[in-house]
C-alpha positions as a printed Julia matrix, in Angstrom:
355×3 Matrix{Float64}:
  -0.22   -0.21   -0.26
   2.83    2.29    0.63
   4.85    1.43   -2.62
   1.75    1.88   -4.48
   1.42    5.35   -2.79
   5.3     6.51   -3.23
   4.97    5.41   -6.71
   1.51    7.47   -7.23
   3.52   10.7    -5.77
   6.61   10.0    -8.19
   4.19   10.55  -10.93
   2.49   13.26   -9.82
   5.78   15.11   -9.3
   7.02   13.81  -13.06
   3.68   14.93  -14.29
   4.04   18.97  -12.6
   7.83   18.79  -14.29
   6.75   17.86  -17.17
   3.7    20.42  -17.38
   5.66   23.38  -16.16
   8.23   22.54  -18.73
   5.87   22.89  -21.45
   4.22   26.0   -19.63
   7.94   27.62  -19.71
   8.15   26.67  -23.42
   5.53   28.25  -24.54
   5.6    31.49  -22.54
   9.26   31.75  -23.75
   8.6    30.44  -27.31
   9.6    34.03  -28.93
  13.18   34.18  -27.51
  14.45   30.18  -27.45
  14.48   30.2   -31.09
  18.6    30.89  -31.33
  19.16   28.2   -28.49
  17.37   25.55  -29.64
  18.76   25.7   -33.37
  22.22   25.8   -31.15
  21.16   23.62  -29.35
  20.19   21.26  -32.0
  23.1    22.51  -34.26
  25.86   21.14  -31.53
  23.57   17.35  -31.48
  24.12   17.37  -35.37
  27.98   18.14  -34.97
  28.23   16.28  -31.85
  29.8    13.09  -34.54
  31.92   15.04  -36.09
  34.0    16.78  -33.07
  34.28   12.91  -31.69
  36.17   11.86  -34.79
  38.97   14.65  -34.88
  38.85   14.09  -30.89
  39.95   10.43  -31.64
  42.6    11.67  -33.97
  44.25   13.21  -30.82
  42.65   16.7   -30.58
  41.5    18.14  -27.72
  37.74   18.47  -27.31
  37.85   22.1   -27.43
  40.15   22.24  -30.4
  37.68   19.72  -31.98
  35.35   22.2   -31.58
  36.75   25.21  -32.75
  37.6    23.36  -35.55
  34.74   21.73  -36.56
  32.61   25.44  -36.1
  35.23   27.13  -38.03
  34.55   24.61  -41.06
  31.15   25.09  -40.94
  31.5    28.66  -40.8
  33.82   29.21  -43.77
  31.48   26.75  -45.85
  28.24   27.4   -44.91
  28.24   31.9   -44.92
  29.35   31.88  -48.32
  27.21   29.68  -49.76
  24.28   31.45  -48.32
  25.41   34.98  -49.41
  25.57   33.84  -52.64
  22.44   31.85  -52.98
  20.63   34.81  -51.23
  22.17   37.42  -54.36
  20.93   34.83  -56.78
  17.41   34.23  -55.54
  16.82   38.49  -55.34
  18.45   38.84  -58.65
  15.76   36.42  -59.69
  13.03   37.96  -57.69
  13.62   41.63  -59.4
  14.03   39.92  -62.88
   9.96   38.08  -61.95
   8.49   41.77  -60.99
  10.03   43.39  -64.15
   8.5    40.13  -65.9
   5.26   39.64  -64.15
   3.18   42.64  -67.05
   4.48   39.99  -69.18
   3.1    36.79  -67.52
   0.13   38.33  -67.26
  -0.3    38.63  -70.98
   0.84   35.45  -71.95
  -1.69   34.03  -69.53
  -4.43   35.79  -70.41
  -3.88   35.03  -74.47
  -3.96   31.13  -73.59
  -6.92   31.11  -71.54
  -8.62   33.61  -74.35
 -10.71   30.5   -76.0
 -11.77   29.56  -73.31
 -14.3    32.97  -72.79
 -15.14   32.64  -76.36
 -16.46   29.24  -75.48
 -17.93   30.26  -72.55
 -19.64   33.19  -74.5
 -20.79   31.13  -77.11
 -22.41   28.5   -75.02
 -23.57   31.46  -72.56
 -24.2    34.38  -74.29
 -25.18   36.46  -70.88
 -21.83   36.36  -69.77
 -20.17   39.3   -69.75
 -16.53   37.97  -70.68
 -14.73   41.24  -70.61
 -15.15   42.04  -67.34
 -14.64   38.42  -66.18
 -11.43   38.87  -68.27
 -10.68   42.3   -67.07
 -11.21   40.87  -62.91
  -8.98   37.8   -63.32
  -6.49   40.01  -65.46
  -6.29   42.67  -62.35
  -6.44   40.19  -59.21
  -3.39   37.96  -61.03
  -1.48   40.64  -61.62
  -1.9    42.34  -57.6
  -1.33   38.67  -56.2
   1.63   37.76  -58.64
   3.35   41.2   -56.97
   2.34   40.79  -53.7
   3.77   36.91  -53.59
   6.93   38.33  -55.38
   7.01   41.22  -52.46
   6.85   39.12  -49.98
   9.45   36.95  -50.44
  12.17   39.4   -51.56
  10.98   41.1   -48.31
  11.85   38.31  -46.61
  14.61   37.19  -48.61
  16.38   40.77  -47.87
  15.1    41.72  -44.55
  14.92   38.62  -42.39
  11.34   37.46  -40.85
  12.15   39.81  -37.95
  15.52   42.24  -37.73
  15.82   41.74  -34.15
  15.53   37.21  -35.04
  17.92   37.38  -37.24
  20.67   39.45  -35.25
  19.48   36.6   -32.32
  20.04   33.67  -34.61
  22.9    35.42  -36.26
  24.92   36.48  -33.09
  23.49   34.11  -30.17
  22.85   30.76  -31.84
  26.86   30.11  -32.92
  27.65   31.14  -29.69
  25.22   28.42  -27.66
  26.23   26.13  -30.74
  30.18   26.43  -29.97
  29.55   25.94  -26.4
  26.77   23.03  -26.63
  29.06   21.17  -28.77
  31.91   21.53  -26.48
  30.39   20.3   -23.57
  27.87   17.86  -25.05
  29.8    14.63  -23.4
  29.5    16.41  -20.13
  26.17   17.41  -20.51
  25.41   13.81  -20.9
  27.61   12.8   -18.28
  25.54   14.8   -15.37
  22.42   13.9   -16.65
  23.12   10.41  -16.23
  24.18   11.23  -13.03
  20.84   12.61  -11.91
  18.98    9.91  -13.02
  16.63    8.04  -10.62
  19.27    4.69   -9.66
  16.15    1.78  -10.0
  14.77    3.44  -13.28
  18.47    4.04  -14.35
  18.62    0.9   -16.77
  15.23    1.41  -18.2
  16.07    5.59  -18.97
  19.14    4.86  -20.51
  17.93    1.97  -22.71
  14.43    4.72  -23.76
  17.32    7.36  -24.14
  19.43    5.1   -26.49
  16.42    4.48  -28.58
  15.29    8.04  -28.95
  18.89    9.61  -29.86
  19.25    6.63  -32.57
  15.43    7.39  -33.99
  16.71   11.36  -34.15
  20.39   10.34  -35.31
  19.06    8.85  -37.96
  15.74   10.39  -39.26
  17.18   13.87  -38.48
  20.71   13.79  -40.07
  19.2    11.72  -42.66
  16.29   13.83  -43.63
  18.49   16.81  -43.51
  21.15   15.59  -45.72
  17.78   14.66  -48.49
  16.7    17.72  -48.19
  19.55   19.76  -48.97
  20.38   17.7   -51.91
  17.01   17.38  -53.24
  16.5    21.24  -53.19
  20.43   21.64  -54.6
  18.78   18.97  -57.93
  15.46   20.98  -57.93
  17.23   24.52  -58.13
  19.98   23.24  -60.71
  17.22   21.49  -62.92
  14.74   24.29  -62.93
  17.48   26.29  -63.53
  18.63   24.62  -66.91
  15.37   24.15  -67.86
  15.01   28.13  -67.54
  12.18   28.84  -65.3
  12.09   32.3   -64.04
  12.29   31.95  -59.96
  13.2    28.2   -60.35
  16.46   28.39  -57.77
  14.26   29.9   -55.14
  11.33   27.52  -55.96
  13.47   24.34  -56.41
  15.85   25.08  -53.21
  12.47   25.77  -50.63
  11.01   22.67  -52.19
  13.88   20.76  -51.58
  14.06   22.11  -47.69
  10.95   21.66  -46.53
  10.94   18.08  -48.39
  11.25   17.19  -44.43
   7.28   17.87  -44.43
   6.12   14.38  -46.41
   4.67   15.76  -49.8
   4.35   18.96  -49.22
   7.44   20.23  -50.45
   7.15   18.88  -53.76
   3.73   19.23  -54.09
   3.87   22.79  -53.6
   7.28   23.29  -55.14
   5.28   21.22  -58.38
   2.65   23.67  -58.33
   4.34   26.8   -57.87
   6.85   25.82  -60.74
   3.93   24.9   -63.05
   2.09   28.22  -62.87
   5.21   29.86  -63.69
   6.04   27.32  -66.69
   2.48   27.69  -68.12
   2.78   31.64  -68.37
   6.36   31.88  -69.38
   6.55   29.1   -71.9
   4.57   29.06  -75.23
   6.37   25.85  -76.12
   5.14   22.13  -74.58
   8.01   20.39  -74.73
   9.54   23.13  -71.92
   6.61   22.5   -69.95
   7.09   18.89  -69.63
  11.01   19.4   -68.63
   9.35   21.07  -65.79
   7.18   17.94  -65.02
  10.96   16.38  -65.77
  12.72   17.65  -63.0
  10.43   16.99  -59.87
   9.3    13.17  -61.83
  13.16   12.74  -61.29
  13.66   14.24  -58.31
  10.73   12.12  -56.54
  12.45    9.17  -58.0
  15.75    9.75  -56.26
  14.32   10.72  -53.32
  11.72    7.62  -53.35
  14.47    4.86  -54.65
  17.71    5.99  -53.6
  17.99    9.19  -51.31
  15.39    8.41  -48.48
  16.65    4.52  -48.12
  20.28    5.05  -48.09
  20.01    8.21  -45.53
  17.3     8.1   -43.36
  16.47    4.12  -43.72
  13.61    2.11  -42.63
  13.93    1.37  -39.47
  13.69    4.85  -37.61
   9.82    4.29  -36.07
   8.52    7.52  -37.64
   5.39    7.04  -39.33
   5.44    9.94  -42.16
   1.63   10.8   -40.98
   3.31   10.63  -37.42
   5.53   13.13  -38.21
   3.52   15.42  -40.52
   1.41   16.08  -37.71
   3.63   16.59  -35.34
   5.21   19.17  -37.35
   1.8    20.76  -37.81
   0.86   21.01  -34.25
   4.28   22.4   -33.75
   4.36   25.07  -36.16
   0.63   25.81  -35.1
   1.53   26.24  -31.43
   4.82   27.91  -31.48
   5.62   28.6   -34.73
   9.15   28.58  -36.61
  10.54   26.66  -32.63
   7.58   24.0   -32.97
   8.69   23.08  -36.01
  12.4    22.67  -34.42
  11.77   20.76  -31.8
   8.54   19.16  -33.49
  10.8    15.66  -35.05
  12.54   14.9   -31.67
   9.49   15.23  -29.84
   7.82   13.27  -31.87
  10.64   10.61  -31.22
  11.02   10.46  -27.59
   6.57   10.16  -28.02
   6.65    7.26  -30.35
   9.59    5.41  -28.12
   7.51    6.37  -24.53
   4.24    5.06  -26.37
   6.23    1.99  -27.6
   7.3     0.71  -23.93
   4.32    2.19  -22.36
   2.25   -0.85  -24.67
   5.28   -3.47  -23.97
   4.68   -2.56  -20.3
   0.74   -2.88  -20.28
   0.96   -6.2   -22.13
   2.91   -7.46  -19.5
   0.78   -5.62  -16.95
  -2.0    -7.7   -14.9
  -4.66   -5.07  -16.62
  -3.7    -6.73  -20.1
  -3.28  -10.76  -18.22
  -6.31  -10.18  -16.42
  -4.7   -11.92  -13.41
């Protein structure tokens, strides 16, 4: 009886800690982004630092070298990509009137067909309405995208990401093993073995999924960007890269990128062959992703169903914005492992066996 009350008391403590933690994350969501980003970067780069340590370097020097390599490789590529995208947006804005004229010319037969079947329809008013709204929509969309690219989501957030995230990533990467050791020392002694087993499983799932999926997104984004650029699609680099990067949300990246690309291709190209070449870029990209990239880099044993990942990402985005997108997959992996262990314990309990 005393043991049962003690267990209930322990569960109440853990539940209170969990609720307070979730409440703190929600309240502080506006300032947590650079810290969470830094922790994720530290987690992703930890195996690289471990390899430098095995070569005889201290953890501090290994961390310095890894961070320098990331900065030297990442920032020049980022600024180069932003420069190219900004140039494409400028060209796109200048070409908007031509796109509107081309689209109206292509759908002109539809208006004549409607007017012949329905004489009461004022085709000219419909034509003007579509032309005006299409022009406004394209201009507003391009200006918003251009503003996001050139100005950032918010000046304070950009500054905090650029200044705080690298510092947090450096210290997390340097002290990662120390943090893990200290957390292990705080685990309840009676449940330590079970918790370590579950933590190991969570780590394996997150490592396989996050590192693998990140590699898939970058490679797919580069493929789409280069493919659409070769085809000659306006905004092709931006659309292709974004479509690849958001491919971590199952089907959303490829479908949205394909729809946007086809809309622009239909307005930009007169030859059916060039429109089909845009289709071919996405078809080949999906073939590569489904048959080579995802099986090789992510694998089939991560234990995260695409529907569960999609729900976690959407729920995280709604509750915490971009911060929610960053932590959605780790939280989904943790919940998935805990649920599987809970089901396993339930099947060995008297409630299931009815003893």
